[in-house]
PDB file of C-alpha atoms in Angstrom:
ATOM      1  CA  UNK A   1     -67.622 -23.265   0.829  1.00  0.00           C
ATOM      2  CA  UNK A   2     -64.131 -23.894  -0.025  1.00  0.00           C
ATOM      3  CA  UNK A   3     -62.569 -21.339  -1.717  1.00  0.00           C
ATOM      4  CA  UNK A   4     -58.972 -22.221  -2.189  1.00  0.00           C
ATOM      5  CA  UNK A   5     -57.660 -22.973  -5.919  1.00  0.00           C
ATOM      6  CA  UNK A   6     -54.365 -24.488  -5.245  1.00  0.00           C
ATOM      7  CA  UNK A   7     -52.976 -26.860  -7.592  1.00  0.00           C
ATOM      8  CA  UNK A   8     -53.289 -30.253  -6.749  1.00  0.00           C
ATOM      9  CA  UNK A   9     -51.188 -33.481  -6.821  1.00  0.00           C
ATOM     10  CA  UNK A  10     -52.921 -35.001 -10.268  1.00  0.00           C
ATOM     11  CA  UNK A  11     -52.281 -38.746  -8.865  1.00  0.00           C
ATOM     12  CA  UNK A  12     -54.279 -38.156  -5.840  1.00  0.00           C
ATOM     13  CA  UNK A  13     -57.046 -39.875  -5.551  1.00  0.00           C
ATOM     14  CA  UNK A  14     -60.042 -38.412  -4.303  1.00  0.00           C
ATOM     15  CA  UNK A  15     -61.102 -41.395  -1.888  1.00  0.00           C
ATOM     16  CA  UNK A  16     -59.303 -43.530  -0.249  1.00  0.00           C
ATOM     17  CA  UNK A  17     -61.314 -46.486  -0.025  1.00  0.00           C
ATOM     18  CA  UNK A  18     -60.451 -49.710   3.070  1.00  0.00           C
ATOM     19  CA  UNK A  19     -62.419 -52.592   4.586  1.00  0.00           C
ATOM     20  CA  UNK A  20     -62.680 -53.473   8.060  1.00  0.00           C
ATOM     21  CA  UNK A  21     -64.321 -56.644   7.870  1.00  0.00           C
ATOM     22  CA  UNK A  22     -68.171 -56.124   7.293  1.00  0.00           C
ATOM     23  CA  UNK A  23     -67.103 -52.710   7.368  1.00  0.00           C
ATOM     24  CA  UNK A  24     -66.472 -50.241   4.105  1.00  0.00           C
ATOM     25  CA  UNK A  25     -64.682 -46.975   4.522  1.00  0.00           C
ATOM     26  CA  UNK A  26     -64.318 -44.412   2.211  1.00  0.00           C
ATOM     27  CA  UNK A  27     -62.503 -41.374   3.030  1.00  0.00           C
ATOM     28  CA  UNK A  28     -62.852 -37.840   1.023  1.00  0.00           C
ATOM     29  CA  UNK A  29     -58.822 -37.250   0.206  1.00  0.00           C
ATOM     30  CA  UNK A  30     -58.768 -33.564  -1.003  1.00  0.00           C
ATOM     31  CA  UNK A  31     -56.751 -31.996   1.668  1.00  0.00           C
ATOM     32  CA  UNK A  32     -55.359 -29.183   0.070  1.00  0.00           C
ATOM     33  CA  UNK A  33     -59.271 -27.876  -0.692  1.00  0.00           C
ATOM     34  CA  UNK A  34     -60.916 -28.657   2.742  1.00  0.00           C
ATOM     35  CA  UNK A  35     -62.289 -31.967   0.617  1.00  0.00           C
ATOM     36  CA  UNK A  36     -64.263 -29.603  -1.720  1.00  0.00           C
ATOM     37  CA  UNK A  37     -66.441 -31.827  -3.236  1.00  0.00           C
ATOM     38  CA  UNK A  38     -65.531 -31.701  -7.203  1.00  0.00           C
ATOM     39  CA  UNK A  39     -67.795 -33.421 -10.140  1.00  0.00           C
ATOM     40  CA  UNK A  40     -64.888 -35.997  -9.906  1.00  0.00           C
ATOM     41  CA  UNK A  41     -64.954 -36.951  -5.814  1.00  0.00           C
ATOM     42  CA  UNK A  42     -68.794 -37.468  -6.660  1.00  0.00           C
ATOM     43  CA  UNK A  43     -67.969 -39.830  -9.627  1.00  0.00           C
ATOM     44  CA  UNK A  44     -65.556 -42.048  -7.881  1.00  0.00           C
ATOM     45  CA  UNK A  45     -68.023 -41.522  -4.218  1.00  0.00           C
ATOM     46  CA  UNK A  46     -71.361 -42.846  -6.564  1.00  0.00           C
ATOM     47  CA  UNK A  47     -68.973 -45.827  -7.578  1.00  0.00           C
ATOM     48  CA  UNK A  48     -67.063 -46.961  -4.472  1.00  0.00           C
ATOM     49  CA  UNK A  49     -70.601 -46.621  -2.627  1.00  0.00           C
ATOM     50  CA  UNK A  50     -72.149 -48.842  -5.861  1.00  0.00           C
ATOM     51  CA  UNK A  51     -69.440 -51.664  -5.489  1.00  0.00           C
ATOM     52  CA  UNK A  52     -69.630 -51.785  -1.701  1.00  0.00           C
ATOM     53  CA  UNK A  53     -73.915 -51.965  -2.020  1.00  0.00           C
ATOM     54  CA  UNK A  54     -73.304 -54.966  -4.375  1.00  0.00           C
ATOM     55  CA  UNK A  55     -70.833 -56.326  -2.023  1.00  0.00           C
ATOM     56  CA  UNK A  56     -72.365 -58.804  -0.067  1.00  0.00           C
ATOM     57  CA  UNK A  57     -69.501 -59.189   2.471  1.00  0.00           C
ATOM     58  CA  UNK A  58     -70.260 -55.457   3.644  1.00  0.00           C
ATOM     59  CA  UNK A  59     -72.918 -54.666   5.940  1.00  0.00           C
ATOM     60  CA  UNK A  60     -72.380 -50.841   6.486  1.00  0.00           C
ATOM     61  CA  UNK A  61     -70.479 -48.238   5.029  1.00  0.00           C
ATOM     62  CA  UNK A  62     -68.630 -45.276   6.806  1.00  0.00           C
ATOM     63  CA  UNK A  63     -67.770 -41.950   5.018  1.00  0.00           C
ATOM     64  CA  UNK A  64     -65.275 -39.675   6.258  1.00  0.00           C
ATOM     65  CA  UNK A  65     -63.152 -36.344   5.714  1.00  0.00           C
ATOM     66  CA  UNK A  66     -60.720 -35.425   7.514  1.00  0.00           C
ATOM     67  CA  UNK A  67     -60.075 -33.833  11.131  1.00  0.00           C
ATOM     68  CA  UNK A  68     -60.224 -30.237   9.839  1.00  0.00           C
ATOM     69  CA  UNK A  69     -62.975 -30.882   7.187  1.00  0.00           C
ATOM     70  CA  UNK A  70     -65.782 -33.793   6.551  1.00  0.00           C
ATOM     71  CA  UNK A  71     -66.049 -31.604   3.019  1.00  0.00           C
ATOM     72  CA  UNK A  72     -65.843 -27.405   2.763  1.00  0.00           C
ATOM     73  CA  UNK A  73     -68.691 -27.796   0.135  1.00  0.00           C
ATOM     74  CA  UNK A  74     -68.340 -27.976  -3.815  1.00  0.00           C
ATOM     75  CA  UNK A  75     -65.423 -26.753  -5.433  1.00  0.00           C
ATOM     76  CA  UNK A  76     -66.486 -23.792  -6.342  1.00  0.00           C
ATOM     77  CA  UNK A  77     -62.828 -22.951  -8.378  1.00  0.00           C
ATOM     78  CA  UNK A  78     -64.013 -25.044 -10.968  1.00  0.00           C
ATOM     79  CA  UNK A  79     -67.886 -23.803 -10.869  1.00  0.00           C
ATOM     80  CA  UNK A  80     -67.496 -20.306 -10.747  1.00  0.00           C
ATOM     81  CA  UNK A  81     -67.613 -19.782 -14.891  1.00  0.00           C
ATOM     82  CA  UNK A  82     -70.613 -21.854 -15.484  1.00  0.00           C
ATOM     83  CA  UNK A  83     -73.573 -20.774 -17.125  1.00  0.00           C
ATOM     84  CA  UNK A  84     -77.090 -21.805 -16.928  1.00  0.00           C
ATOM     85  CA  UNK A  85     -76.831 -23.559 -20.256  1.00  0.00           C
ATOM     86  CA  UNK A  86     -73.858 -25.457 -19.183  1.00  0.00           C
ATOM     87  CA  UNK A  87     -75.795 -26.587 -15.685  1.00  0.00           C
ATOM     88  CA  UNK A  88     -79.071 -27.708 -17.025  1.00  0.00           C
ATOM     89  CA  UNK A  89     -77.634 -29.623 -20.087  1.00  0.00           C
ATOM     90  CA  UNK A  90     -75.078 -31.304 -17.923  1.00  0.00           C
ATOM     91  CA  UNK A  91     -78.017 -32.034 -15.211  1.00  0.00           C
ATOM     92  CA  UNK A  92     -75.380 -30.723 -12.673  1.00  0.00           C
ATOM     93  CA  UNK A  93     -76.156 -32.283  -9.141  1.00  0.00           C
ATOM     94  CA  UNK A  94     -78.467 -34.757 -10.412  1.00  0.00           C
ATOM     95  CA  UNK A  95     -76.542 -36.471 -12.528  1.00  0.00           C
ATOM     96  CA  UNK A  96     -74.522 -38.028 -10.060  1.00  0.00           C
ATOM     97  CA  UNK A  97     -75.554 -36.973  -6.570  1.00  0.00           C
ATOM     98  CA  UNK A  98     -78.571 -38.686  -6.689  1.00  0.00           C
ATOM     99  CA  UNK A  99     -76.805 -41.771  -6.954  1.00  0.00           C
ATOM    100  CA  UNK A 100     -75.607 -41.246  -3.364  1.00  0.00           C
ATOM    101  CA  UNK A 101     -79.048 -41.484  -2.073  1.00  0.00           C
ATOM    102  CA  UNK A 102     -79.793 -44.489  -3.745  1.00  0.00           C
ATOM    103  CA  UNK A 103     -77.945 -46.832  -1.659  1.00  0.00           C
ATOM    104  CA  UNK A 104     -79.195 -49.535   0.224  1.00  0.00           C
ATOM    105  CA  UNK A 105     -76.778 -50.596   3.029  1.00  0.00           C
ATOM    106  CA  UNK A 106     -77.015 -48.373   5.789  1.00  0.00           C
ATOM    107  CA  UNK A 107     -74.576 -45.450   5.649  1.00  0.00           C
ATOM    108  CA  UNK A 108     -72.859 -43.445   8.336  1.00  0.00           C
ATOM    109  CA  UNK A 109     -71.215 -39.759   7.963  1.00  0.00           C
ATOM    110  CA  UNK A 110     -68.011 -39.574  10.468  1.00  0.00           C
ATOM    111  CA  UNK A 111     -67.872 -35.467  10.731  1.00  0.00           C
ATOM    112  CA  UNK A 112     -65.205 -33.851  11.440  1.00  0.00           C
ATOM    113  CA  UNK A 113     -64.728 -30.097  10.987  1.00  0.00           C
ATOM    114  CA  UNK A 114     -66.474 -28.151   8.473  1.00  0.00           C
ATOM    115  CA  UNK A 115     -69.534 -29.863   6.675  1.00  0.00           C
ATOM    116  CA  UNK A 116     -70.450 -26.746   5.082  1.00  0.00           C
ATOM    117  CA  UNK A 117     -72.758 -26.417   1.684  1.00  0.00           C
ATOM    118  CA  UNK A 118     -72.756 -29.461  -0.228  1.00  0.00           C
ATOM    119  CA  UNK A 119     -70.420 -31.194   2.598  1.00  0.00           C
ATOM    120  CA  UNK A 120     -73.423 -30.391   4.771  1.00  0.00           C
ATOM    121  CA  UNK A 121     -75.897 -31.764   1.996  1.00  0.00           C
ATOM    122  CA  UNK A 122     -73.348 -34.948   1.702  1.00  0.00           C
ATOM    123  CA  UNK A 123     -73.802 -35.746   5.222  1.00  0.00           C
ATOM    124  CA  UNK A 124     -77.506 -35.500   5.343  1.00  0.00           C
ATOM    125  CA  UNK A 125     -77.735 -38.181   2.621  1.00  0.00           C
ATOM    126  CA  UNK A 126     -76.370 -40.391   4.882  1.00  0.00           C
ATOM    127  CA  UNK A 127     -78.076 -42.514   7.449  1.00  0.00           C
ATOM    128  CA  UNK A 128     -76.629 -41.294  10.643  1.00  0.00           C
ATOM    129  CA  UNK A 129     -74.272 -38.249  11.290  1.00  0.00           C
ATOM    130  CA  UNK A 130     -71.850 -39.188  13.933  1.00  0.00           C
ATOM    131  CA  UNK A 131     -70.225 -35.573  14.607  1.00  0.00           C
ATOM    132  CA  UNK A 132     -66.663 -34.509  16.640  1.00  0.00           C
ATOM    133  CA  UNK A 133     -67.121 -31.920  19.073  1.00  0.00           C
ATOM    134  CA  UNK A 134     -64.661 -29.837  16.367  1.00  0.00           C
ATOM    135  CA  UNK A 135     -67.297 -30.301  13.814  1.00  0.00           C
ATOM    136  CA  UNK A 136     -69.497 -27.271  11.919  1.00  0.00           C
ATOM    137  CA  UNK A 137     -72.437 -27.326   9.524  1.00  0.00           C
ATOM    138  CA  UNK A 138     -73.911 -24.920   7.533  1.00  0.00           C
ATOM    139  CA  UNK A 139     -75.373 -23.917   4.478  1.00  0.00           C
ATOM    140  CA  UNK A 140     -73.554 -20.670   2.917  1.00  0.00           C
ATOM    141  CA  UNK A 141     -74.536 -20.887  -0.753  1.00  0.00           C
ATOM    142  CA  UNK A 142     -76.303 -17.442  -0.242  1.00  0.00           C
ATOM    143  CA  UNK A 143     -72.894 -15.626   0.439  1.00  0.00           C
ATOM    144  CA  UNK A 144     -72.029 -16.776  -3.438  1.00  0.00           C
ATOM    145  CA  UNK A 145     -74.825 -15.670  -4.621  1.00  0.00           C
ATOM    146  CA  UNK A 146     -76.953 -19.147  -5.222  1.00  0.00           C
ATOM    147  CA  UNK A 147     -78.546 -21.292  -3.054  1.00  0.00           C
ATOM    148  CA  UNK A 148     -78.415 -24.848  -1.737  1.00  0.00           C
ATOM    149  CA  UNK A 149     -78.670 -27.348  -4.638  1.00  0.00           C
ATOM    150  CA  UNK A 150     -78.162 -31.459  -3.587  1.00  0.00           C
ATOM    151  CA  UNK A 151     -80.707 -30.888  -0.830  1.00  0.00           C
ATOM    152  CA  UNK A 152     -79.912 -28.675   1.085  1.00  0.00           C
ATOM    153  CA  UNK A 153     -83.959 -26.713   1.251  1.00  0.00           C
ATOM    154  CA  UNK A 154     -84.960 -30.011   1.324  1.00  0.00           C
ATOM    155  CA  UNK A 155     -83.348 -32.354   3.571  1.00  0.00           C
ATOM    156  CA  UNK A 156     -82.697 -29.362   6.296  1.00  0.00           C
ATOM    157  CA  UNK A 157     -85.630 -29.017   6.968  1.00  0.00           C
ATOM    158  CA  UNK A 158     -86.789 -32.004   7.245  1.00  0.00           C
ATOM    159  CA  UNK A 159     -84.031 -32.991   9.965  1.00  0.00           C
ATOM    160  CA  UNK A 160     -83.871 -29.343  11.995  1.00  0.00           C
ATOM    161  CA  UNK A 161     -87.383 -27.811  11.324  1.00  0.00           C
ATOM    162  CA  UNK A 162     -88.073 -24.667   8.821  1.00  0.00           C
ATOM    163  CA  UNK A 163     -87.336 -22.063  11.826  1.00  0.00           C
ATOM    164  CA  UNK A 164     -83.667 -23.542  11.644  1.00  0.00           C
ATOM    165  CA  UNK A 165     -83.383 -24.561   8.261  1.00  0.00           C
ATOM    166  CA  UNK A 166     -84.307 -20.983   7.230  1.00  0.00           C
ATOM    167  CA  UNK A 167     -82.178 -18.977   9.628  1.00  0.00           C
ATOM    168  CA  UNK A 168     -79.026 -21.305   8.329  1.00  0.00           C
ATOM    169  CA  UNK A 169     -79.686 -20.808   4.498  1.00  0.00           C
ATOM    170  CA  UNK A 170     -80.684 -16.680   4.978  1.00  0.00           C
ATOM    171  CA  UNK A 171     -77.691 -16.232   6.773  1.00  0.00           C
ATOM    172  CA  UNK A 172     -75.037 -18.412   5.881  1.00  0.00           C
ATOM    173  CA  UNK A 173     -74.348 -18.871   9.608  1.00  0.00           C
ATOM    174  CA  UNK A 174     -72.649 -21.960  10.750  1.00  0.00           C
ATOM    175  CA  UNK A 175     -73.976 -24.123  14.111  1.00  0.00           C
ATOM    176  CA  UNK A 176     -71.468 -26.360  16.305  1.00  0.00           C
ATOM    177  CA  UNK A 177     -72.199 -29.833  16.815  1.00  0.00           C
ATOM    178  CA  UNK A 178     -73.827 -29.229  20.384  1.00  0.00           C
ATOM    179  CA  UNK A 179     -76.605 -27.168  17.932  1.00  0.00           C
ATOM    180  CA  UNK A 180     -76.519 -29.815  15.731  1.00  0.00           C
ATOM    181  CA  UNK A 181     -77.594 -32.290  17.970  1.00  0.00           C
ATOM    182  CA  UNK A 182     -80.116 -30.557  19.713  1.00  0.00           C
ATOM    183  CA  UNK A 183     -81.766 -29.595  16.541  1.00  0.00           C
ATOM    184  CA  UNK A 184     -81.705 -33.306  14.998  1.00  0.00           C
ATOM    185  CA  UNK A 185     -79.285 -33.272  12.172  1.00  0.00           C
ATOM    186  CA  UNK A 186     -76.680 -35.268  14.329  1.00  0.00           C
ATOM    187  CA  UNK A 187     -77.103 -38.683  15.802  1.00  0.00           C
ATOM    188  CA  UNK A 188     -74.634 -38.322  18.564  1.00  0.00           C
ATOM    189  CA  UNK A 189     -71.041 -36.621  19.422  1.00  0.00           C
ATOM    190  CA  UNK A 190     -67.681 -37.803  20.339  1.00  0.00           C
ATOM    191  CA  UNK A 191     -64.626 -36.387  21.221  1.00  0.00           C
ATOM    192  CA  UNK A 192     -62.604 -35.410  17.985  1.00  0.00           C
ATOM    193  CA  UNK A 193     -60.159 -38.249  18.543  1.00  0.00           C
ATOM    194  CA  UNK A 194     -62.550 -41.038  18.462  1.00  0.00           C
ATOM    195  CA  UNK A 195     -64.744 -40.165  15.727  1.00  0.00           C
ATOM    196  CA  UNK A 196     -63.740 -42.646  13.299  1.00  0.00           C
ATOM    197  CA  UNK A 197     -63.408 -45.419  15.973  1.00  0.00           C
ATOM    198  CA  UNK A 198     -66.943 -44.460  16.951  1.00  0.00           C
ATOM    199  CA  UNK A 199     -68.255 -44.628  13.578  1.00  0.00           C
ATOM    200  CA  UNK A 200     -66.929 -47.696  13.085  1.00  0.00           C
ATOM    201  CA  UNK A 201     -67.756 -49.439  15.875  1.00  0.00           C
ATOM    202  CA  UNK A 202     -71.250 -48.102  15.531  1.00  0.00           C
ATOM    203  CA  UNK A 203     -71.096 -49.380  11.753  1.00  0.00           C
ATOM    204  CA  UNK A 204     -69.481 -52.999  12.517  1.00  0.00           C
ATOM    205  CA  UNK A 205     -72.822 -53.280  15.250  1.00  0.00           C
ATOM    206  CA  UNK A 206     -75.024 -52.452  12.520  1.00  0.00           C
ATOM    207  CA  UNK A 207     -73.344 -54.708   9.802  1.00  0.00           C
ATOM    208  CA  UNK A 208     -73.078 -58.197  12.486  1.00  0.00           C
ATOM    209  CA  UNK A 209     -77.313 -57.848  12.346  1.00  0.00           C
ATOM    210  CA  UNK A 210     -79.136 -59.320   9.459  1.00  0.00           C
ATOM    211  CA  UNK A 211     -77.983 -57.334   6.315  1.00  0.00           C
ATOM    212  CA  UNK A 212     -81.864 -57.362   4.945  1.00  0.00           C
ATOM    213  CA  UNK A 213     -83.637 -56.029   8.039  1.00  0.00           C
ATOM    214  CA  UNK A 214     -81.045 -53.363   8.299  1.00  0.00           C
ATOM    215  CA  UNK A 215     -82.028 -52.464   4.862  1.00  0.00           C
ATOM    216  CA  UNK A 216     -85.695 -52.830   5.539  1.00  0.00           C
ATOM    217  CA  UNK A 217     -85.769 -50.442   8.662  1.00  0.00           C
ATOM    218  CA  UNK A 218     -83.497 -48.162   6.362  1.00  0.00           C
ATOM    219  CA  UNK A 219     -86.131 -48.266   3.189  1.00  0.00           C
ATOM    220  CA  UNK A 220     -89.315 -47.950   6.121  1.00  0.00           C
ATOM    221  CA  UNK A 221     -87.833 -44.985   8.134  1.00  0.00           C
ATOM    222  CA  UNK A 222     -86.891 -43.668   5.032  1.00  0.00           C
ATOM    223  CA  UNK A 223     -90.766 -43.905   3.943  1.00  0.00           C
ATOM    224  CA  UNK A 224     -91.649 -41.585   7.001  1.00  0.00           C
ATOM    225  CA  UNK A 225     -90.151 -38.628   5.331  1.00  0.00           C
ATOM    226  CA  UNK A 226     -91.775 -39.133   1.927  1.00  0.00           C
ATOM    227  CA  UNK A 227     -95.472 -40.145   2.921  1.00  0.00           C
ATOM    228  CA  UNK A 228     -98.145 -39.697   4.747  1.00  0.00           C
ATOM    229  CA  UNK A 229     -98.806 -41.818   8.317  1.00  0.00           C
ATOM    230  CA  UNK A 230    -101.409 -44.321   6.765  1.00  0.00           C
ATOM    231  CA  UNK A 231     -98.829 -45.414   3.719  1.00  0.00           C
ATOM    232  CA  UNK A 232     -95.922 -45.224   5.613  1.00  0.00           C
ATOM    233  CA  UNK A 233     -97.578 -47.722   8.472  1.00  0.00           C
ATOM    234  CA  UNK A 234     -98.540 -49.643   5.295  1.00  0.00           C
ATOM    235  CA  UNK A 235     -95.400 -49.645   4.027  1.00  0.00           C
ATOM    236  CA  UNK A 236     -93.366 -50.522   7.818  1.00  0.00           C
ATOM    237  CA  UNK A 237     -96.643 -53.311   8.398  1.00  0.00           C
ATOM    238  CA  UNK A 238     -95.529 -55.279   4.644  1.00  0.00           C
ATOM    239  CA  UNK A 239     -91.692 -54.969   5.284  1.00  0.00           C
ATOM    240  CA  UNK A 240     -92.377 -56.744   8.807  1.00  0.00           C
ATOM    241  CA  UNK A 241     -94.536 -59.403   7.493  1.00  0.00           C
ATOM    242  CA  UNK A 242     -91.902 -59.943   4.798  1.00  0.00           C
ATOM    243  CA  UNK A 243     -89.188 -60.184   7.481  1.00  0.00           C
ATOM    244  CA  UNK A 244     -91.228 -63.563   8.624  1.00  0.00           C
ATOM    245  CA  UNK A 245     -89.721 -65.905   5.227  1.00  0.00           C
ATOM    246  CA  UNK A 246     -85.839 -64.474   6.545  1.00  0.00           C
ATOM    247  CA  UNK A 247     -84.065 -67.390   7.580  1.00  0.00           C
ATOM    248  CA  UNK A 248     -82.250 -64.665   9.695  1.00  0.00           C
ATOM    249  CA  UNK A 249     -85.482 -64.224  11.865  1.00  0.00           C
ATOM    250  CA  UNK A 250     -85.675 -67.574  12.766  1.00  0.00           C
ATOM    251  CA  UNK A 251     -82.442 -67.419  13.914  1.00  0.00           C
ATOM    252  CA  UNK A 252     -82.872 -64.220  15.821  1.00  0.00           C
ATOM    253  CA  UNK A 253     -85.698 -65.810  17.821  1.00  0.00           C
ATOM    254  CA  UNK A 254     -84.641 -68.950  18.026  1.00  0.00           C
ATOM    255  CA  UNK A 255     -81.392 -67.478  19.863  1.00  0.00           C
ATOM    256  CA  UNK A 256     -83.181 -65.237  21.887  1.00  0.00           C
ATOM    257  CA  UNK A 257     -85.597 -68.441  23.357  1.00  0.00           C
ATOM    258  CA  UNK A 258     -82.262 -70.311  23.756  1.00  0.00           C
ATOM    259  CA  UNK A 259     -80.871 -67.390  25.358  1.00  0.00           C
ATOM    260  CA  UNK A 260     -77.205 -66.916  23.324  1.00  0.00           C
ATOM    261  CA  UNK A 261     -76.317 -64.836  20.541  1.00  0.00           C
ATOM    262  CA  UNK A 262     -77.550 -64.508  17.271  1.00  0.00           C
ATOM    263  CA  UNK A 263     -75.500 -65.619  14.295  1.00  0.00           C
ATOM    264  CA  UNK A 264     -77.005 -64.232  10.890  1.00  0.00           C
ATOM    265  CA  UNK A 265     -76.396 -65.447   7.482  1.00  0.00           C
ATOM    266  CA  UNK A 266     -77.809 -62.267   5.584  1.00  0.00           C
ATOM    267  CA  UNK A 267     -80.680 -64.409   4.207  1.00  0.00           C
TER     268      UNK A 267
END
């Protein structure tokens, strides 16, 4: 949790948004608070991420912090004086966080540093968590007397197991990314100097196959996590049929037979 209440530049913008061809990246640009993630940085996140979804020239979207800090959690400077009243009328959290996980487009989380509370939660809403060896997560809303609120009881668990998710939200402790990937919440690790080129390599790969079947296999693993075996085969069985009237699976096989690359049209 990021604690520090300097004053900040008031032009600053809290992404920095770029394209590298099929590629979007959006970094967190809050330096001077660890990237503590403020009602405003989730604003401008929910609408970059919007825009680039509706773009049909991307194919995947990296988000980034930077090499001391993915994001330090909220920004708690500016939270620390709310009331109940003011939280539940607002509909703090949901009113814009759960645009984040409404995305379509597959989405990768380039960690570096400290992904701790809602920087933690931030990262799990993402598709794959490509972590530094420099980076930490944890879950320390206990130490501030409150407890994880964009997902963190939820989505914890269901990446690292209750044993884990419990131990990290009773005792605010952090893990490294060698925990992290053992236990699940991290795809893979790089050294810390090639985490963004990893990430976006791994996100142009993603982006040059057909745009709809990466957003099918995102919607169907997705499904695994909020159903039972019988719908969510259902649900992976329907999305494969419908794959069959994609002009990009004829091309896919018809490459494969002739034995040369693929070229997809996203259709």
């Amino acid at each position: 949790m990021n604690l520090d209440h300097s004053n900040e530049a008031a032009a600053e913008p809290p992404i920095l948004v770029d394209r590298r061809g099929r590629v979007g990246l959006l970094r967190l640009n809050r330096p001077s608070r660890f990237n503590a993630l403020s009602d405003a940085l989730i604003d401008r996140l929910g609408d970059e991420l919007e825009a680039m979804d509706a773009d049909d020239g991307i194919g995947a979207i990296v988000i980034t912090g930077s090499d001391k800090a993915f994001a330090a959690g909220a920004d708690i400077g500016a939270m620390a004086d709310w009331d109940f009243v003011h939280v539940y009328k607002t509909n703090y959290v949901s009113r814009n966080w759960d645009r984040l996980a409404r995305i379509r487009k597959p989405v990768i989380a380039a960690v570096g540093g400290f992904a701790l509370g809602g920087g933690c939660e931030l990262a799990m809403t993402c598709d794959l968590v490509i972590a530094a060896e420099t980076a930490r997560f944890g879950q320390p809303e206990v130490r501030l007397g409150v407890l994880p609120g964009a997902g963190g009881t939820q989505r914890l668990p269901r990446a690292v197991g209750k044993a884990k998710a419990m131990d990290l939200c009773l005792t605010a402790r952090m893990m490294d990314a060698q925990e992290a990937e053992r236990a699940g919440l991290v795809s893979r690790i790089v050294p810390a100097e090639r985490l963004l080129d990893e990430a976006l390599e791994a996100a142009a790969r993603i982006a040059a196959f057909s745009l709809p079947v990466a957003m099918m296999i995102k919607e169907s693993v997705n499904r695994a996590f909020e159903s039972g075996l019988s719908e969510g085969l259902l649900f992976e069985r329907r999305s494969f049929h419908a794959a069959f009237g994609l002009q990009d699976q004829k091309e896919g096989m018809a490459a494969f037979l002739a034995k040369r690359n693929a070229s997809f049209s996203h259709c």
